[in-house]
Coordinates of C-alpha atoms in Angstrom, one line a residue:
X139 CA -120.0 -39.2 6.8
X140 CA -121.6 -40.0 3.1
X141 CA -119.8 -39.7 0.0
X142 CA -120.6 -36.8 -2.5
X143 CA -122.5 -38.1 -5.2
X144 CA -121.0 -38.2 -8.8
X145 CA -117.7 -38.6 -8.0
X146 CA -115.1 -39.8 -9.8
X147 CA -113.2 -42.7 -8.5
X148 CA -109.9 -40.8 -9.2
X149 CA -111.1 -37.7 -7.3
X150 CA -112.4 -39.6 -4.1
X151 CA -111.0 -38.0 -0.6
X152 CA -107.9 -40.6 1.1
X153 CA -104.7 -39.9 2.5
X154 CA -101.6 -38.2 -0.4
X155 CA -99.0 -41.1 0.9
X156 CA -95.8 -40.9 -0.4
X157 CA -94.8 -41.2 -3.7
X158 CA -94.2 -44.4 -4.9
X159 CA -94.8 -45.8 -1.2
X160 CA -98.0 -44.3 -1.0
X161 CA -99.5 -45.0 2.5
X162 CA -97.9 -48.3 2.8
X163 CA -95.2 -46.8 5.4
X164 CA -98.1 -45.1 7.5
X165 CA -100.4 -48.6 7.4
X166 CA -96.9 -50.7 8.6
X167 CA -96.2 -48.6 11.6
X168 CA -99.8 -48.3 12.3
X169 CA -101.4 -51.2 11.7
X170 CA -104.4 -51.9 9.1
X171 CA -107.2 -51.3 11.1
X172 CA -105.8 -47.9 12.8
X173 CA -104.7 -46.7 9.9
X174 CA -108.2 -47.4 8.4
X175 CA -110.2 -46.4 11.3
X176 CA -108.7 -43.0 11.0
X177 CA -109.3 -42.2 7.3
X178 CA -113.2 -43.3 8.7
X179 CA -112.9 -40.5 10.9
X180 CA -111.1 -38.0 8.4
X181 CA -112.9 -38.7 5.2
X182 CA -116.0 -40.5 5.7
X183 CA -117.8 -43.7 4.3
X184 CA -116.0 -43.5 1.3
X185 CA -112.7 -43.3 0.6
X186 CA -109.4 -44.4 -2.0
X187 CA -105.7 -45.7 -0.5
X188 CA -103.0 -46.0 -2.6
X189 CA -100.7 -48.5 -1.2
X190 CA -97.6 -48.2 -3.0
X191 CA -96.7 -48.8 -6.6
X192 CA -99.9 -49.4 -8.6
X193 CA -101.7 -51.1 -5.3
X194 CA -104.7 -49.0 -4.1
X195 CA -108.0 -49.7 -3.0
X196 CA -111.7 -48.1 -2.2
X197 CA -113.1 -48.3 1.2
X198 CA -116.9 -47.9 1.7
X199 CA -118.8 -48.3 4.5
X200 CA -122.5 -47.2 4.1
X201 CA -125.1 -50.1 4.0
X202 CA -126.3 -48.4 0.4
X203 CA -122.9 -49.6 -0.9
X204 CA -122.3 -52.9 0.6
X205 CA -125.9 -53.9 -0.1
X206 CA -125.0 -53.5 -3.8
X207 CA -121.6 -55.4 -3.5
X208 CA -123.1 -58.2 -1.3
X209 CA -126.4 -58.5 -3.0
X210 CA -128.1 -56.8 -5.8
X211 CA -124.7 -56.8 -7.7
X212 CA -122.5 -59.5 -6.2
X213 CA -121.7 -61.1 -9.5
X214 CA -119.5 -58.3 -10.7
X215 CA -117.2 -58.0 -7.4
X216 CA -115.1 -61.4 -7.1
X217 CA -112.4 -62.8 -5.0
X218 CA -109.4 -61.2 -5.8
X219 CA -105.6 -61.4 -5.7
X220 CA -106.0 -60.3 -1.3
X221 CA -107.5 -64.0 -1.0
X222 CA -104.4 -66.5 -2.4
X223 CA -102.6 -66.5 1.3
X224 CA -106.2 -68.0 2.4
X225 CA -106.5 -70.5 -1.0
X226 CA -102.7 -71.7 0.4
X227 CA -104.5 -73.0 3.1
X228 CA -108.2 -73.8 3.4
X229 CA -107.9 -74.4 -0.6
X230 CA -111.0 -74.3 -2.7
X231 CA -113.7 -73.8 -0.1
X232 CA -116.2 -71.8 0.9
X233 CA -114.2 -68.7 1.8
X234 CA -112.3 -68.6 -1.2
X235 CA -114.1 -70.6 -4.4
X236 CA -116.5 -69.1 -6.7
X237 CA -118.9 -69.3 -9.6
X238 CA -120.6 -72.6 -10.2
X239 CA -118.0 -74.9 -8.1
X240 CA -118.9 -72.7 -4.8
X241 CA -122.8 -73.1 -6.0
X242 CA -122.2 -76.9 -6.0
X243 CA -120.1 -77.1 -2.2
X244 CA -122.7 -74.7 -1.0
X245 CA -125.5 -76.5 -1.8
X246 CA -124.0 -79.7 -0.7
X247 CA -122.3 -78.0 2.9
X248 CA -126.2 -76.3 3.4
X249 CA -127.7 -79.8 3.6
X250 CA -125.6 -80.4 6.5
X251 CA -126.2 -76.9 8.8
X252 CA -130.0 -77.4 9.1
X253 CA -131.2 -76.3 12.3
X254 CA -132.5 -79.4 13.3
X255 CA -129.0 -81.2 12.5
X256 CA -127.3 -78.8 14.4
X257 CA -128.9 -79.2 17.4
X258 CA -128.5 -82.9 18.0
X259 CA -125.0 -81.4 18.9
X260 CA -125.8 -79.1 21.9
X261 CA -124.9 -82.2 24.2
X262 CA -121.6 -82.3 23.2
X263 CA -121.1 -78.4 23.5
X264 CA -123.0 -78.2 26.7
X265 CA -120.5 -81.4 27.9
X266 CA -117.8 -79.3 26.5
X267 CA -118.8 -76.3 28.7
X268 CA -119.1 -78.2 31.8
X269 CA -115.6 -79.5 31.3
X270 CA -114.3 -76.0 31.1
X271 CA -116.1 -75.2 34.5
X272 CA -115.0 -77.9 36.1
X273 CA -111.4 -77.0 35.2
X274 CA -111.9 -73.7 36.0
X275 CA -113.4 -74.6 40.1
X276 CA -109.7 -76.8 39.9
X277 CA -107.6 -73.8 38.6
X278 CA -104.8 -72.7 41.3
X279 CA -103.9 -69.4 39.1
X280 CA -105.7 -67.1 37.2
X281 CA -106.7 -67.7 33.3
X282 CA -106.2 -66.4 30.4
X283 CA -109.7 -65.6 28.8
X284 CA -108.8 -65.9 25.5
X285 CA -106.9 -69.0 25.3
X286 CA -109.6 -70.5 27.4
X287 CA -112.1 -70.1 24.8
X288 CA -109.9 -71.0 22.1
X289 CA -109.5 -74.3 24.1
X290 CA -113.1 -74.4 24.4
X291 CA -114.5 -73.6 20.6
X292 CA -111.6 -76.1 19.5
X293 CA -113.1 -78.4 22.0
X294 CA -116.4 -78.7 20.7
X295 CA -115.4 -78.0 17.1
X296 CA -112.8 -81.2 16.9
X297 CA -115.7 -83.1 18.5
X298 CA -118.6 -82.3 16.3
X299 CA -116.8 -81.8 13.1
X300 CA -114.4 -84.9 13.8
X301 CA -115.4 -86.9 16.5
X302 CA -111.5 -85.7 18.3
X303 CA -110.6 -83.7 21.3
X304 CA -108.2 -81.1 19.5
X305 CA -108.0 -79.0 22.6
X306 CA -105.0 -79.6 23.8
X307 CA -102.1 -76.8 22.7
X308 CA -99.7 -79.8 22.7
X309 CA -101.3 -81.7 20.0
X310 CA -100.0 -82.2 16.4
X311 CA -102.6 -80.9 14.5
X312 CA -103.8 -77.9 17.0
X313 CA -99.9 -76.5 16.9
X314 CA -100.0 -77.5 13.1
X315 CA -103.5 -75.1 12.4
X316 CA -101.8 -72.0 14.9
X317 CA -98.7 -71.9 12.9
X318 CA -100.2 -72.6 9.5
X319 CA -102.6 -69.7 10.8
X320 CA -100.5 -67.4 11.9
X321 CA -98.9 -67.4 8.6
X322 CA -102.1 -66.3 6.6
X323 CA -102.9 -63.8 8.5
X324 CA -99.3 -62.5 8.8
X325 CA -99.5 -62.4 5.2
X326 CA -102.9 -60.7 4.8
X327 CA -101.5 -58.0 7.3
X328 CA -98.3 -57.2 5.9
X329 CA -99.5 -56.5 2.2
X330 CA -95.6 -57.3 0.9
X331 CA -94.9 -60.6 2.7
X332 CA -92.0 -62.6 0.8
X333 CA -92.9 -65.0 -1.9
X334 CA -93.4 -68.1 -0.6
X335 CA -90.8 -69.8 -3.4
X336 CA -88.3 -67.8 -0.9
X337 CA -86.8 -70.5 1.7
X338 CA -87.4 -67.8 4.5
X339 CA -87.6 -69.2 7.7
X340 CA -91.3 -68.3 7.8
X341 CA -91.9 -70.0 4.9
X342 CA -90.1 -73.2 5.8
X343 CA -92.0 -73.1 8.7
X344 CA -95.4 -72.8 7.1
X345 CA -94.7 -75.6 4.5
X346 CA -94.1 -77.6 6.9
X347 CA -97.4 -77.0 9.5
X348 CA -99.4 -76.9 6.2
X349 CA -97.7 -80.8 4.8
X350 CA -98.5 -81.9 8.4
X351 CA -102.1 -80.5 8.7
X352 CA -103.0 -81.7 5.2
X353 CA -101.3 -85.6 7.1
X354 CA -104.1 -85.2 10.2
X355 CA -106.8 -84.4 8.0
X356 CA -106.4 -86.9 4.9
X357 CA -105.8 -89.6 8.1
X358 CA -109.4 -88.1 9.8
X359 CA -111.0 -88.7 6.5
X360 CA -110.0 -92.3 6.0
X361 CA -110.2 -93.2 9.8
X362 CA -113.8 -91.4 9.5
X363 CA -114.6 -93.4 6.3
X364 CA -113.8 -96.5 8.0
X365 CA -116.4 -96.1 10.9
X366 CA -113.7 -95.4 13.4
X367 CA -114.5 -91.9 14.2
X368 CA -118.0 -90.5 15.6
X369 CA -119.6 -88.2 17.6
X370 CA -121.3 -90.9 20.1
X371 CA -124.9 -91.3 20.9
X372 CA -125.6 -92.4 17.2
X373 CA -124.7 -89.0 16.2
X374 CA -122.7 -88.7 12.8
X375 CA -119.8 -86.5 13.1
X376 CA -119.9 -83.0 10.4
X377 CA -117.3 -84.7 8.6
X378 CA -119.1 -87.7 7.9
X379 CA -122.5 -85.7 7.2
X380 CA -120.7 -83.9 4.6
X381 CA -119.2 -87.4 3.1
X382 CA -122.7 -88.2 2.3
X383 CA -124.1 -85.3 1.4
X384 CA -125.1 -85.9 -2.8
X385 CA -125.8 -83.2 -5.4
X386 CA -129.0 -83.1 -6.4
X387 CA -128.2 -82.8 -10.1
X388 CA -125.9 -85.2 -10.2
X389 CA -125.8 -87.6 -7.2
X390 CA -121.8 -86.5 -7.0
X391 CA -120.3 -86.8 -3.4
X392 CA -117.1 -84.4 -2.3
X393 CA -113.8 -85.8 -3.3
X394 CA -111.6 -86.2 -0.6
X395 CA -110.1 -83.1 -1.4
X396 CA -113.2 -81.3 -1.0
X397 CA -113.2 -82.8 2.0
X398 CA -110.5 -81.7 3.0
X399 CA -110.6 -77.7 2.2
X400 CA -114.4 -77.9 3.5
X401 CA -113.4 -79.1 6.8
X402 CA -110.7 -76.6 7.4
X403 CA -112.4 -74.0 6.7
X404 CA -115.3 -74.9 8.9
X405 CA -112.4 -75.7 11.3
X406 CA -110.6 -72.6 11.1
X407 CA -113.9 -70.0 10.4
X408 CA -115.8 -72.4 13.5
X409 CA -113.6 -71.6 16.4
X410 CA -111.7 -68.8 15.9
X411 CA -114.5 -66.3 15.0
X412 CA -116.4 -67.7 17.8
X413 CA -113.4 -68.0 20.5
X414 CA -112.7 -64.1 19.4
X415 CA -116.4 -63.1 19.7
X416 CA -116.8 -65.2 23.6
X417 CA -114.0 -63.7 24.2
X418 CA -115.4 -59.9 23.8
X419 CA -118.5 -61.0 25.0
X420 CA -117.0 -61.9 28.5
X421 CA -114.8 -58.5 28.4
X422 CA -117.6 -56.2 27.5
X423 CA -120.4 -57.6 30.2
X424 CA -117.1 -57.0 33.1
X425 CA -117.0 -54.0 32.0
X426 CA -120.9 -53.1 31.9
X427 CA -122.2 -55.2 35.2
X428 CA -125.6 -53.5 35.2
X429 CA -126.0 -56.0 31.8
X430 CA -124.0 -59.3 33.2
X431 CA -126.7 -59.0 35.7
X432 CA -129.5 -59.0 33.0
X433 CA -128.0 -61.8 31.8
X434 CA -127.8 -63.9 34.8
X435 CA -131.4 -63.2 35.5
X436 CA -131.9 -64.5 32.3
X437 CA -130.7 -67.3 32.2
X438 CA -131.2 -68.2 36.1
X439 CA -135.4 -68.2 35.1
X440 CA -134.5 -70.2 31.7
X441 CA -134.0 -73.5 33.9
X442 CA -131.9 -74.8 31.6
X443 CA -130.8 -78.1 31.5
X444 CA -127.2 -78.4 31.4
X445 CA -126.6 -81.9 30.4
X446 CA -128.8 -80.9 27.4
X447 CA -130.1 -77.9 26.9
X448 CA -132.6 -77.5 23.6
X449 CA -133.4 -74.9 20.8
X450 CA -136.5 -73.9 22.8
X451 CA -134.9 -72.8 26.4
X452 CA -132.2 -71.1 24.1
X453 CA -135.1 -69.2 22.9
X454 CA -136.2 -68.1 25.4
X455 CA -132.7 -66.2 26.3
X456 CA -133.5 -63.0 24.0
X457 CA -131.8 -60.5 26.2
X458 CA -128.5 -62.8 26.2
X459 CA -128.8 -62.9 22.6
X460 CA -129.0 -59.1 22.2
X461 CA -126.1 -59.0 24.1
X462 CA -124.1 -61.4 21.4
X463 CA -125.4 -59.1 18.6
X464 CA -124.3 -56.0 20.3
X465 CA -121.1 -57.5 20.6
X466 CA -120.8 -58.4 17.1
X467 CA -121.6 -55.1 16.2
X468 CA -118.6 -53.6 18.3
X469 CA -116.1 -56.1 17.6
X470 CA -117.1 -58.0 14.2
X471 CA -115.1 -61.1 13.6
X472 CA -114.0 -59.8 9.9
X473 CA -113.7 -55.6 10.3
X474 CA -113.2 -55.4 6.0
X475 CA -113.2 -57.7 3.1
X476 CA -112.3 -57.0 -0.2
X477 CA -113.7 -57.9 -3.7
X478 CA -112.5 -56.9 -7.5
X479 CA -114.7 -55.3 -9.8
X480 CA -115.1 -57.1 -13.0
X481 CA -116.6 -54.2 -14.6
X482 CA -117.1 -50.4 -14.1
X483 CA -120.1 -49.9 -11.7
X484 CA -121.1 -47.0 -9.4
X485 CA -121.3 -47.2 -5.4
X486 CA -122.8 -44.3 -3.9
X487 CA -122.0 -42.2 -6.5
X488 CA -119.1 -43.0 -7.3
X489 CA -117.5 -44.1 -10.7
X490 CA -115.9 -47.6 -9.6
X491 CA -113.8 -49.2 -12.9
X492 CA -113.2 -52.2 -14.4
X493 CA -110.4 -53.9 -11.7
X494 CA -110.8 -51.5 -8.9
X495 CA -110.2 -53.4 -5.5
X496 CA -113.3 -52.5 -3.4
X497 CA -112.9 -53.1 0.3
X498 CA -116.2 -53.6 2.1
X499 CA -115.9 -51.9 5.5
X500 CA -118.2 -54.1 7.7
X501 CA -116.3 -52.3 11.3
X502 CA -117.2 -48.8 9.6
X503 CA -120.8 -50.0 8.9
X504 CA -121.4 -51.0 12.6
X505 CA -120.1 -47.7 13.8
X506 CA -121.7 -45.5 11.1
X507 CA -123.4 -42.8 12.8
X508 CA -126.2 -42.4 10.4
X509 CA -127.2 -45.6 11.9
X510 CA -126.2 -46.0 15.1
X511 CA -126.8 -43.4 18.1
X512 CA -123.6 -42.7 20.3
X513 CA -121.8 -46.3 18.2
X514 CA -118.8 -46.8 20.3
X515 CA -121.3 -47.6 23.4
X516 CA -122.1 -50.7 24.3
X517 CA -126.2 -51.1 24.1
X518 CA -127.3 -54.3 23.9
X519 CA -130.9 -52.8 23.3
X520 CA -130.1 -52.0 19.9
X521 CA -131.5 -54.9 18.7
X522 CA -134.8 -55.1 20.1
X523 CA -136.7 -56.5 17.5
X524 CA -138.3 -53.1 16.5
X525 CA -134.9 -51.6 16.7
X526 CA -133.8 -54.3 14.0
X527 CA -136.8 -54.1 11.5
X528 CA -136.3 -50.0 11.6
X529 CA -132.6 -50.2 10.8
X530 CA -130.7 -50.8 7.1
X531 CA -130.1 -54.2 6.6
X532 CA -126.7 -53.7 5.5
X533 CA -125.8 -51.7 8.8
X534 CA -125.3 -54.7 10.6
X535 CA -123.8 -57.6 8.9
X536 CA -121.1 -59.7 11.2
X537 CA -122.0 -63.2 9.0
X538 CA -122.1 -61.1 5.7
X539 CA -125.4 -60.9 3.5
X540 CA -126.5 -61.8 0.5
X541 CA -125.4 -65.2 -0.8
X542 CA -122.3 -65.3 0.5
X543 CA -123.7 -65.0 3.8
X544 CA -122.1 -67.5 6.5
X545 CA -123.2 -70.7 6.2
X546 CA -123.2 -71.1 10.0
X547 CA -124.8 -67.8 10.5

């Protein structure tokens, strides 16, 4: 599965493609991460796709490799061209800024995911949770798993970050996020969407979800500003922590456009990663009962208190939280990301030049075999904490690494 050493980048192993189309044909009627997985399994952690025209990229996937895009030399691979659809709509974030302006929002945004802050919200999630239960106990017909976790992560994410029940599929702004949404990721996916100065239908569409979403959350922050809008309990909502959050340097506080691309991107990244991961959590331990069983052991002799439960009987759930790792590992909320290299540099031996678009495999590092025995089984005792000390950093990375690594991670 490793790359030769020495190579150069124009000689690395992929797929011939057609000419002029390259593989773009093959990845539209199979689908990105198919198409992908199956170069993995044809030509190893390393590999080069053209994608039609001058478009091409380089995959790797061994931890060697990402560890030196992530970390020891993450200045020299940037945000790239692949990232605009996600500037159209979370702006100048986290996600998508760079250089000193995302040193300055991540310094501020950090002051506000301290541990300790964090956890005067497990009421509110736990109340969150009991609602769903209750619901559930009601229910006449059976449920859709995913959509019921989507209600509930946008549930407790509305609440914490703005003091609002966004839940409800019927609202404004939760129909306004999907289609704004969908759009992105439409546009990720399809590598040659339409322009969006075309007045496609799509597009229309998405100018429109994106003028009204950018309406809710201007009227959040004023409404916020003006002490209308908390958490309860004396408990500030994210929002307004991040309204007072000050640079050190220069006592500067977000503008309210800051604000704004801060808060949908915690919005966005908050409960759709996490509605996708409880959602493979919940399929994977049906599937394995011997585990679910573990788990309800677990949690049965935790005694937790479900009103409230606190950081310390969540610690003592380690089994549980093997169990979200392991399912991290086999479903990883982003499978690749990609980065442009600045200037030429070698990964694993091979020769990568000056504007190369380097796609960090993070899927393909979770199920490298050199690191993981038999990796398309689920085994939540991988990570046993000797497990985890004995393995590669960079062969398990589901929040990123290096400084770039998730802020809620």
């Amino acid at each position: 599965m490793t790359a030769a050493f020495h190579l150069d980048y124009d000689a690395m192993p992929g797929p011939r493609g057609l000419p002029l189309l390259g593989s773009f044909p093959a990845l539209a009627r199979r689908g990105p991460f198919e198409f992908f997985s199956d170069c993995f399994r044809r030509y190893g952690d390393a590999f080069r796709v053209r994608m039609g025209g001058s478009r091409e990229l380089a995959l790797f996937a061994h931890p060697d490799a990402l560890q030196r895009v992530l970390q020891s030399n993450v200045d020299n691979y940037q945000k790239g061209v692949s990232y605009d659809p996600v500037r159209e709509l979370m702006g100048n974030g986290l996600v998508t800024s760079s250089g000193s302006f995302w040193a300055r929002q991540r310094r501020l945004t950090q002051t506000v995911f301290r541990l300790a802050d964090i956890a005067r919200y497990l009421p509110v999630m736990a109340r969150c949770v009991n609602a769903m239960h209750r619901r559930w106990e009601r229910a006449a017909t059976p449920l859709d798993v995913r959509e019921e976790m989507t209600r509930l992560t946008q549930h407790i994410v509305g609440l914490t970050l703005f003091g609002l029940d966004l839940s409800d599929s019927a609202s404004e702004s939760a129909k306004a996020v999907d289609h704004a949404l969908v759009h992105v990721v439409s546009r990720v996916n399809q590598g040659l969407a339409p322009p969006l100065w075309l007045p496609t239908p799509g597009n229309r569409r998405y100018f429109r979800s994106l003028r009204l979403l950018d309406e809710i959350v201007y009227s959040i922050i004023t409404r916020t500003r003006e002490g209308q809008l908390d958490v309860g309990d004396d408990t500030p909502t994210l929002l307004r922590a991040l309204m007072a959050a000050e640079d050190e340097d220069t006592g500067e506080r977000m503008s309210d456009q800051q604000l704004r691309d801060e808060t949908i991107t915690l919005y966005i990244a908050g409960h759709e990663t996490t509605a996708g991961l409880l959602t493979w959590a919940l399929e994977l331990l049906t599937r394995h009962p011997e585990v679910l069983g573990r788990v309800r052991e677990e949690v049965s002799a935790a005694a937790l208190d479900e009103a409230a439960p606190t950081l310390a009987q969540l610690d003592a759930l380690p089994y549980t939280r093997m169990v979200i790792d392991e399912t991290l590992r086999m479903r990883p909320s982003a499978w690749v990301l990609t980065r442009t290299a600045t200037a030429e540099d070698t990964l694993r031996g091979v020769r990568v030049p000056a504007g190369a678009v380097v796609a960090t495999g993070i899927y393909f590092a979770h199920h490298h075999p050199d690191f993981w025995d038999l990796p398309h089984e689920f085994r939540p005792e991988r990570f046993e904490p000797a497990a985890v000390r004995a393995r590669h950093k960079y062969a398990y990375l589901p929040f990123l690494r290096g400084p770039r690594i998730c802020i809620g991670n």
